[in-house]
Tab-separated table of C-alpha atoms and ligand atoms in Angstrom:
chain	number	residue	atom	x	y	z
P	231	MET	CA	71.252	7.604	39.605
P	232	THR	CA	71.351	10.595	41.918
P	233	SER	CA	71.861	9.659	45.560
P	234	GLN	CA	69.955	11.919	47.903
P	235	LEU	CA	68.739	11.901	51.435
P	236	THR	CA	66.608	14.953	50.902
P	237	ALA	CA	63.616	13.512	49.138
P	238	GLU	CA	61.414	13.223	52.242
P	239	ILE	CA	59.813	16.635	51.659
P	240	PRO	CA	57.426	16.698	48.695
P	241	ALA	CA	57.826	19.375	46.025
P	242	GLY	CA	55.829	22.514	46.765
P	243	ASP	CA	55.562	21.819	50.495
P	244	THR	CA	57.371	24.560	52.384
P	245	ALA	CA	57.221	23.248	55.930
P	246	PRO	CA	57.676	26.017	58.549
P	247	ASP	CA	60.805	24.368	59.936
P	248	LEU	CA	62.557	24.903	56.604
P	249	ALA	CA	64.551	28.073	56.014
P	250	VAL	CA	65.249	27.167	52.386
P	251	HIS	CA	63.307	24.925	50.045
P	252	VAL	CA	64.569	24.336	46.518
P	253	ARG	CA	62.950	22.105	43.914
P	254	GLY	CA	64.027	21.579	40.309
P	255	LEU	CA	66.291	24.644	40.334
P	256	GLN	CA	67.756	25.299	36.913
P	257	MET	CA	70.217	27.957	35.853
P	258	SER	CA	71.771	28.544	32.454
P	259	TYR	CA	74.223	31.212	31.386
P	260	GLY	CA	73.372	31.608	27.699
P	261	ASP	CA	73.070	28.096	26.350
P	262	ARG	CA	75.319	26.697	29.082
P	263	SER	CA	73.427	24.845	31.766
P	264	VAL	CA	75.049	25.197	35.221
P	265	LEU	CA	72.251	23.879	37.465
P	266	CYS	CA	70.212	21.084	35.904
P	267	GLY	CA	67.265	20.880	38.286
P	268	ILE	CA	68.577	20.611	41.842
P	269	ASP	CA	66.568	19.834	44.981
P	270	PHE	CA	67.618	20.539	48.548
P	271	GLU	CA	66.402	22.134	51.708
P	272	VAL	CA	67.930	23.840	54.711
P	273	ARG	CA	66.295	23.420	58.109
P	274	ARG	CA	65.947	26.355	60.443
P	275	GLY	CA	68.773	26.576	62.950
P	276	GLU	CA	71.205	24.366	61.090
P	277	VAL	CA	74.515	24.967	59.356
P	278	PHE	CA	74.143	23.699	55.803
P	279	CYS	CA	77.210	23.445	53.599
P	280	LEU	CA	77.263	23.363	49.825
P	281	LEU	CA	80.351	21.555	48.537
P	282	GLY	CA	81.637	21.055	45.012
P	283	PRO	CA	84.598	21.675	42.745
P	284	ASN	CA	85.418	25.061	41.183
P	285	GLY	CA	82.694	26.075	38.775
P	286	ALA	CA	80.141	23.582	40.172
P	287	GLY	CA	77.581	26.357	40.681
P	288	LYS	CA	77.755	26.990	44.457
P	289	THR	CA	77.970	30.786	44.205
P	290	THR	CA	75.313	30.749	41.488
P	291	THR	CA	73.002	28.806	43.826
P	292	VAL	CA	73.711	31.062	46.802
P	293	GLU	CA	73.158	34.214	44.737
P	294	ILE	CA	69.810	32.854	43.520
P	295	LEU	CA	68.805	32.193	47.144
P	296	GLU	CA	69.885	35.722	48.124
P	297	GLY	CA	67.775	37.244	45.336
P	298	PHE	CA	70.788	38.598	43.451
P	299	ARG	CA	70.479	36.316	40.440
P	300	ALA	CA	67.374	35.335	38.436
P	301	ARG	CA	66.949	31.588	38.030
P	302	THR	CA	66.056	29.919	34.757
P	303	GLY	CA	63.599	27.422	36.260
P	304	GLY	CA	62.347	25.629	39.350
P	305	THR	CA	60.895	26.793	42.662
P	306	VAL	CA	62.862	28.489	45.448
P	307	THR	CA	61.499	29.553	48.828
P	308	VAL	CA	63.724	31.333	51.354
P	309	LEU	CA	62.175	32.198	54.743
P	310	GLY	CA	58.775	31.748	53.101
P	311	LEU	CA	59.555	34.206	50.286
P	312	ASP	CA	60.447	33.767	46.630
P	313	PRO	CA	63.777	35.592	46.298
P	314	ALA	CA	63.081	36.453	42.639
P	315	ALA	CA	59.713	38.038	43.452
P	316	GLN	CA	60.464	39.707	46.827
P	317	PRO	CA	64.220	40.367	46.980
P	318	ALA	CA	63.953	43.556	49.057
P	319	ARG	CA	61.724	41.974	51.737
P	320	LEU	CA	64.000	38.961	51.850
P	321	ARG	CA	67.155	41.016	52.252
P	322	GLU	CA	65.801	42.626	55.429
P	323	ARG	CA	65.888	39.155	56.966
P	324	ILE	CA	69.132	37.696	55.659
P	325	GLY	CA	72.781	38.471	56.266
P	326	ILE	CA	75.341	38.061	53.553
P	327	VAL	CA	79.093	37.683	53.824
P	328	LEU	CA	80.512	38.160	50.360
P	329	GLN	CA	83.910	36.878	49.306
P	330	GLU	CA	85.307	40.431	49.064
P	331	CYS	CA	84.054	43.492	50.888
P	332	GLY	CA	85.343	47.077	50.875
P	333	PHE	CA	85.022	49.286	53.970
P	334	PRO	CA	85.703	52.985	54.593
P	335	ARG	CA	89.199	52.564	55.980
P	336	GLN	CA	89.135	55.610	58.284
P	337	ALA	CA	86.017	54.473	60.178
P	338	ARG	CA	86.306	52.760	63.529
P	339	VAL	CA	84.866	49.290	63.997
P	340	GLY	CA	82.114	50.334	66.437
P	341	GLU	CA	81.116	53.359	64.325
P	342	LEU	CA	80.841	51.312	61.164
P	343	ILE	CA	78.701	48.650	62.809
P	344	ASP	CA	76.462	51.350	64.274
P	345	LEU	CA	76.070	52.898	60.839
P	346	TRP	CA	74.972	49.537	59.467
P	347	ARG	CA	72.524	49.017	62.331
P	348	ASP	CA	70.752	52.228	61.292
P	349	TYR	CA	69.650	50.578	58.039
P	350	TYR	CA	67.483	48.031	59.829
P	351	PRO	CA	64.202	48.347	61.718
P	352	HIS	CA	65.201	45.926	64.495
P	353	PRO	CA	68.990	45.881	64.731
P	354	ARG	CA	70.928	43.737	67.190
P	355	PRO	CA	72.554	45.741	69.999
P	356	LEU	CA	76.112	46.845	69.187
P	357	GLY	CA	77.531	45.074	72.248
P	358	ASP	CA	75.998	41.756	71.132
P	359	LEU	CA	77.428	42.116	67.638
P	360	LEU	CA	80.906	42.832	68.975
P	361	ASP	CA	80.620	39.969	71.412
P	362	VAL	CA	79.389	37.271	69.037
P	363	THR	CA	82.041	38.124	66.455
P	364	GLY	CA	84.872	38.475	68.981
P	365	LEU	CA	85.485	42.154	68.149
P	366	THR	CA	84.846	43.726	71.560
P	367	ALA	CA	88.516	44.582	72.072
P	368	ASP	CA	88.689	46.101	68.566
P	369	ARG	CA	85.679	48.375	68.962
P	370	ASN	CA	87.738	51.586	68.691
P	371	SER	CA	90.260	50.328	66.145
P	372	PRO	CA	90.257	51.990	62.728
P	373	VAL	CA	89.224	49.537	60.025
P	374	ARG	CA	92.536	50.044	58.211
P	375	ARG	CA	94.397	48.538	61.186
P	376	LEU	CA	92.413	45.293	61.183
P	377	SER	CA	94.043	42.079	60.027
P	378	GLY	CA	92.393	39.943	57.341
P	379	GLY	CA	90.805	37.694	59.958
P	380	GLN	CA	89.494	40.664	61.965
P	381	ARG	CA	88.008	42.180	58.796
P	382	ARG	CA	86.234	38.946	58.103
P	383	ARG	CA	84.768	39.099	61.583
P	384	LEU	CA	83.694	42.665	60.821
P	385	ASP	CA	81.972	41.260	57.699
P	386	PHE	CA	80.100	38.989	60.084
P	387	ALA	CA	79.158	41.780	62.439
P	388	LEU	CA	77.750	43.799	59.525
P	389	ALA	CA	75.918	40.784	58.133
P	390	LEU	CA	74.313	40.303	61.560
P	391	ALA	CA	73.499	43.981	62.169
P	392	GLY	CA	69.854	43.572	61.121
P	393	ASP	CA	69.438	40.483	63.318
P	394	PRO	CA	68.905	38.185	60.299
P	395	ASP	CA	67.331	34.755	60.584
P	396	LEU	CA	69.512	33.345	57.824
P	397	VAL	CA	73.175	34.042	57.058
P	398	PHE	CA	74.976	33.199	53.823
P	399	LEU	CA	78.736	32.664	53.913
P	400	ASP	CA	80.388	32.087	50.542
P	401	GLU	CA	83.880	30.682	51.144
P	402	PRO	CA	84.349	32.735	54.304
P	403	THR	CA	87.846	31.492	55.201
P	404	THR	CA	89.671	31.282	51.885
P	405	GLY	CA	93.215	32.548	52.388
P	406	PHE	CA	93.030	32.561	56.186
P	407	ASP	CA	95.798	31.336	58.452
P	408	PRO	CA	94.824	28.442	60.740
P	409	GLU	CA	94.195	30.661	63.755
P	410	ALA	CA	91.993	33.080	61.833
P	411	ARG	CA	90.014	30.112	60.505
P	412	ARG	CA	89.491	28.769	64.017
P	413	ARG	CA	88.291	32.166	65.231
P	414	LEU	CA	85.858	32.422	62.363
P	415	TRP	CA	84.608	28.916	63.071
P	416	THR	CA	83.901	30.019	66.627
P	417	SER	CA	81.908	32.972	65.276
P	418	VAL	CA	79.852	30.609	63.112
P	419	GLU	CA	79.245	28.362	66.117
P	420	ASN	CA	78.159	31.411	68.131
P	421	LEU	CA	75.669	32.227	65.388
P	422	ARG	CA	74.264	28.745	65.464
P	423	ASP	CA	73.951	28.970	69.245
P	424	LEU	CA	71.818	32.070	68.685
P	425	GLY	CA	69.452	29.926	66.602
P	426	LYS	CA	70.481	31.367	63.233
P	427	THR	CA	70.413	29.323	60.052
P	428	ILE	CA	73.667	29.341	58.112
P	429	VAL	CA	74.305	28.455	54.484
P	430	LEU	CA	78.004	28.000	53.890
P	431	THR	CA	80.163	27.171	50.895
P	432	THR	CA	83.737	26.051	51.328
P	433	HIS	CA	86.515	24.062	49.702
P	434	TYR	CA	87.871	23.071	53.106
P	435	LEU	CA	86.419	19.699	53.993
P	436	ASP	CA	87.627	19.906	57.585
P	437	GLU	CA	85.706	23.179	57.887
P	438	ALA	CA	82.549	21.527	56.558
P	439	GLU	CA	83.075	18.536	58.849
P	440	ARG	CA	83.512	20.754	61.879
P	441	LEU	CA	80.695	23.234	61.218
P	442	ALA	CA	78.030	21.639	59.066
P	443	ASP	CA	75.009	19.762	60.345
P	444	ARG	CA	74.317	18.707	56.784
P	445	VAL	CA	76.190	18.970	53.500
P	446	ALA	CA	75.290	18.631	49.830
P	447	ILE	CA	77.789	17.892	47.081
P	448	LEU	CA	77.066	19.781	43.865
P	449	LEU	CA	78.602	18.200	40.805
P	450	ASP	CA	77.911	18.414	37.093
P	451	GLY	CA	74.867	20.584	37.721
P	452	ARG	CA	73.247	18.142	40.155
P	453	ILE	CA	73.245	17.378	43.865
P	454	LYS	CA	75.114	14.099	43.906
P	455	ILE	CA	74.577	13.412	47.554
P	456	ALA	CA	73.197	15.232	50.585
P	457	GLY	CA	72.850	14.433	54.247
P	458	SER	CA	74.683	14.746	57.538
P	459	THR	CA	78.476	14.498	57.278
P	460	ARG	CA	78.208	11.025	58.804
P	461	GLU	CA	75.582	9.912	56.288
P	462	VAL	CA	77.612	11.219	53.360
P	463	ALA	CA	80.695	9.410	54.650
P	464	ARG	CA	78.678	6.232	55.263
P	465	LEU	CA	77.105	6.285	51.798
P	466	ALA	CA	80.588	6.375	50.256
P	467	ALA	CA	80.963	2.907	51.874
P	468	LEU	CA	84.678	3.403	52.397
P	469	PRO	CA	86.489	1.037	54.762
P	470	SER	CA	88.009	2.082	58.066
P	471	ARG	CA	91.688	1.497	58.652
P	472	ILE	CA	93.049	-0.279	61.713
P	473	SER	CA	96.747	-0.009	62.469
P	474	PHE	CA	99.051	-1.211	65.258
P	475	ARG	CA	102.709	-1.727	65.939
P	476	MET	CA	103.821	-5.193	64.800
P	477	PRO	CA	104.715	-7.403	67.746
P	478	ASN	CA	108.264	-8.778	67.397
P	479	VAL	CA	107.022	-12.382	67.719
P	480	LEU	CA	104.903	-11.898	64.615
P	481	LEU	CA	107.723	-10.188	62.729
P	482	SER	CA	110.036	-13.125	63.502
P	483	GLY	CA	107.411	-15.642	62.306
P	484	ALA	CA	107.183	-17.300	65.747
P	485	ILE	CA	103.352	-17.083	65.711
P	486	PRO	CA	100.834	-17.226	62.840
P	487	ALA	CA	99.257	-14.053	61.494
P	488	PRO	CA	95.641	-13.369	62.491
P	489	GLU	CA	93.325	-15.507	60.402
P	490	GLY	CA	91.022	-13.891	57.873
P	491	ILE	CA	92.587	-10.439	58.268
P	492	ASP	CA	94.606	-9.074	55.400
P	493	LEU	CA	97.484	-7.283	57.110
P	494	THR	CA	99.809	-4.970	55.238
P	495	VAL	CA	103.134	-4.484	56.941
P	496	ARG	CA	105.284	-1.392	56.416
P	497	GLY	CA	108.314	-1.155	58.665
P	498	HIS	CA	106.981	-1.938	62.123
P	499	THR	CA	103.385	-0.920	61.411
P	500	ALA	CA	100.635	-3.347	60.435
P	501	THR	CA	97.428	-2.045	58.872
P	502	CYS	CA	94.234	-3.569	57.586
P	503	GLN	CA	91.064	-2.212	56.007
P	504	THR	CA	87.676	-3.197	57.321
P	505	ARG	CA	84.019	-2.429	56.749
P	506	ASN	CA	83.160	-3.969	60.100
P	507	THR	CA	85.423	-2.313	62.612
P	508	ALA	CA	84.005	-4.019	65.712
P	509	VAL	CA	84.348	-7.545	64.283
P	510	THR	CA	87.875	-6.970	62.997
P	511	LEU	CA	89.003	-5.348	66.234
P	512	ARG	CA	87.586	-8.237	68.257
P	513	ALA	CA	89.350	-10.757	66.003
P	514	LEU	CA	92.649	-8.914	66.383
P	515	LEU	CA	92.371	-8.669	70.169
P	516	ASP	CA	91.362	-12.387	70.436
P	517	TRP	CA	94.395	-13.289	68.338
P	518	ALA	CA	96.677	-11.123	70.499
P	519	ALA	CA	95.298	-12.783	73.647
P	520	ARG	CA	95.576	-16.330	72.226
P	521	TYR	CA	99.241	-15.896	71.346
P	522	ARG	CA	100.028	-13.798	74.417
P	523	VAL	CA	101.183	-10.911	72.274
P	524	GLY	CA	100.053	-8.459	74.950
P	525	ASP	CA	98.419	-5.133	74.186
P	526	LEU	CA	98.632	-4.063	70.588
P	527	ASP	CA	100.834	-0.991	70.830
P	528	ASP	CA	99.747	2.183	68.990
P	529	LEU	CA	96.413	0.571	68.122
P	530	ALA	CA	94.406	3.130	66.099
P	531	VAL	CA	91.180	3.130	64.100
P	532	ASP	CA	90.802	5.742	61.338
P	533	THR	CA	87.247	6.116	60.102
P	534	PRO	CA	86.727	7.701	56.656
P	535	SER	CA	86.574	11.505	56.819
P	536	LEU	CA	84.227	13.781	54.911
P	537	GLU	CA	87.211	14.573	52.669
P	538	ASP	CA	87.655	10.857	51.847
P	539	ALA	CA	83.932	10.606	51.037
P	540	TYR	CA	83.946	13.818	48.980
P	541	LEU	CA	86.908	12.687	46.894
P	542	HIS	CA	85.309	9.293	46.435
P	543	HIS	CA	82.075	10.824	45.124
P	544	VAL	CA	83.862	13.354	42.906
P	545	GLU	CA	86.348	10.853	41.482
P	546	ARG	CA	83.596	8.312	40.896
P	547	SER	CA	81.638	10.810	38.850
P	548	ASP	CA	84.642	11.666	36.628
P	549	GLY	CA	83.708	10.257	33.254
P	550	ASP	CA	80.551	8.741	34.741
P	551	PRO	CA	77.738	11.214	34.183
P	552	GLY	CA	75.228	8.622	35.337
P	553	LEU	CA	76.410	8.400	38.954
R	197	ATP	N1	77.723	35.851	35.198
R	197	ATP	C1	78.103	34.716	34.600
R	197	ATP	N2	78.035	34.588	33.264
R	197	ATP	C2	78.387	33.444	32.652
R	197	ATP	N3	78.831	32.338	33.298
R	197	ATP	C3	78.917	32.424	34.618
R	197	ATP	C4	78.554	33.598	35.362
R	197	ATP	N4	78.740	33.363	36.668
R	197	ATP	C5	79.201	32.106	36.756
R	197	ATP	N5	79.313	31.543	35.553
R	197	ATP	C6	79.745	30.162	35.257
R	197	ATP	O1	78.909	29.269	35.951
R	197	ATP	C7	79.661	28.183	36.466
R	197	ATP	C8	79.424	28.108	37.964
R	197	ATP	O2	80.021	29.235	38.564
R	197	ATP	P1	79.944	29.477	40.127
R	197	ATP	O3	80.650	30.742	40.410
R	197	ATP	O4	78.536	29.372	40.565
R	197	ATP	O5	80.762	28.204	40.664
R	197	ATP	P2	81.299	27.889	42.131
R	197	ATP	O6	80.845	26.497	42.442
R	197	ATP	O7	80.915	28.971	43.053
R	197	ATP	O8	82.861	27.849	41.878
R	197	ATP	P3	84.083	28.252	42.882
R	197	ATP	O9	84.289	27.075	43.773
R	197	ATP	O10	85.244	28.424	41.962
R	197	ATP	O11	83.712	29.509	43.604
R	197	ATP	C9	81.118	28.431	36.079
R	197	ATP	O12	81.406	27.691	34.950
R	197	ATP	C10	81.143	29.903	35.778
R	197	ATP	O13	82.102	30.186	34.776
R	198	MG	MG1	81.984	30.345	44.249
């Protein structure tokens, strides 16, 4: 069974609030099927993230949406256009950040962006582009002097030069140091604040969790699950973990352990797993009050992350094609 939260929009209906509408998308390279009929949609103004292991077909999907790759089957509508039929019209309205991009190294940042702006009928003002990508201070720097992170931001500025409605980012932060990643995240958030729609692929689950309004996990040629990061985590039905520092009176056996709660003790830390955090927390606090244990020191609740949910879905599908 394929778990999806995307089935509310009937096939063929391209509602105006959708930037991307995909139904039954198939793609084969020779006789090898990479996409086996996938359905998803991207709403206008959201950050949508396609997740999946190496070779799952994320870049293939994105390139089909961009009009760079001809699909084998299914229907695809991007900003109301079929990318296979009207790639040139579509590309006037989208921005693309490729994994690798070569620039004339002698050019200065501002000059290069201005050159790009000339290609479009309604370009964004240069000052805006520098501002939203955090490049204002680098306007007069030669491209060859930019760091990797600054170049990536220049990729963004160029992708935004034509004031696109929809921006594609295929693994935009691979190989970045943590600070460069954070800066790029801020640029993506700035884009969203401008009302742009963003389609992102990444292998960094924290990146997806931070940026994405909705995610879809692509696996074995199918969308295994799609929804908000919270929904995807919830559908994995993983327990939360509660931990606290063991009170000495419990360690010494002077009081009974909390009833009905399966505590694991490692050193001075007690942990338990629960699918009903509120009930378990209340039971623990009642127990602590009854036996006058005092406050539970270092009490912490860890809810399952998107990474936990992703690994759960991926591991569950290993050897189980019928997930
Ligand atoms: N031009 C091509 N010809 C033949 N096979 C291809 C071609 N492009 C991609 N593939 C194959 O299609 C599958 C999906 O590739 P794709 O690049 O879409 O995956 P991906 O999810 O983007 O992976 P990654 O996370 O590594 O970037 C892979 O098995 C890949 O080898
Ligand atoms: Mg890829």
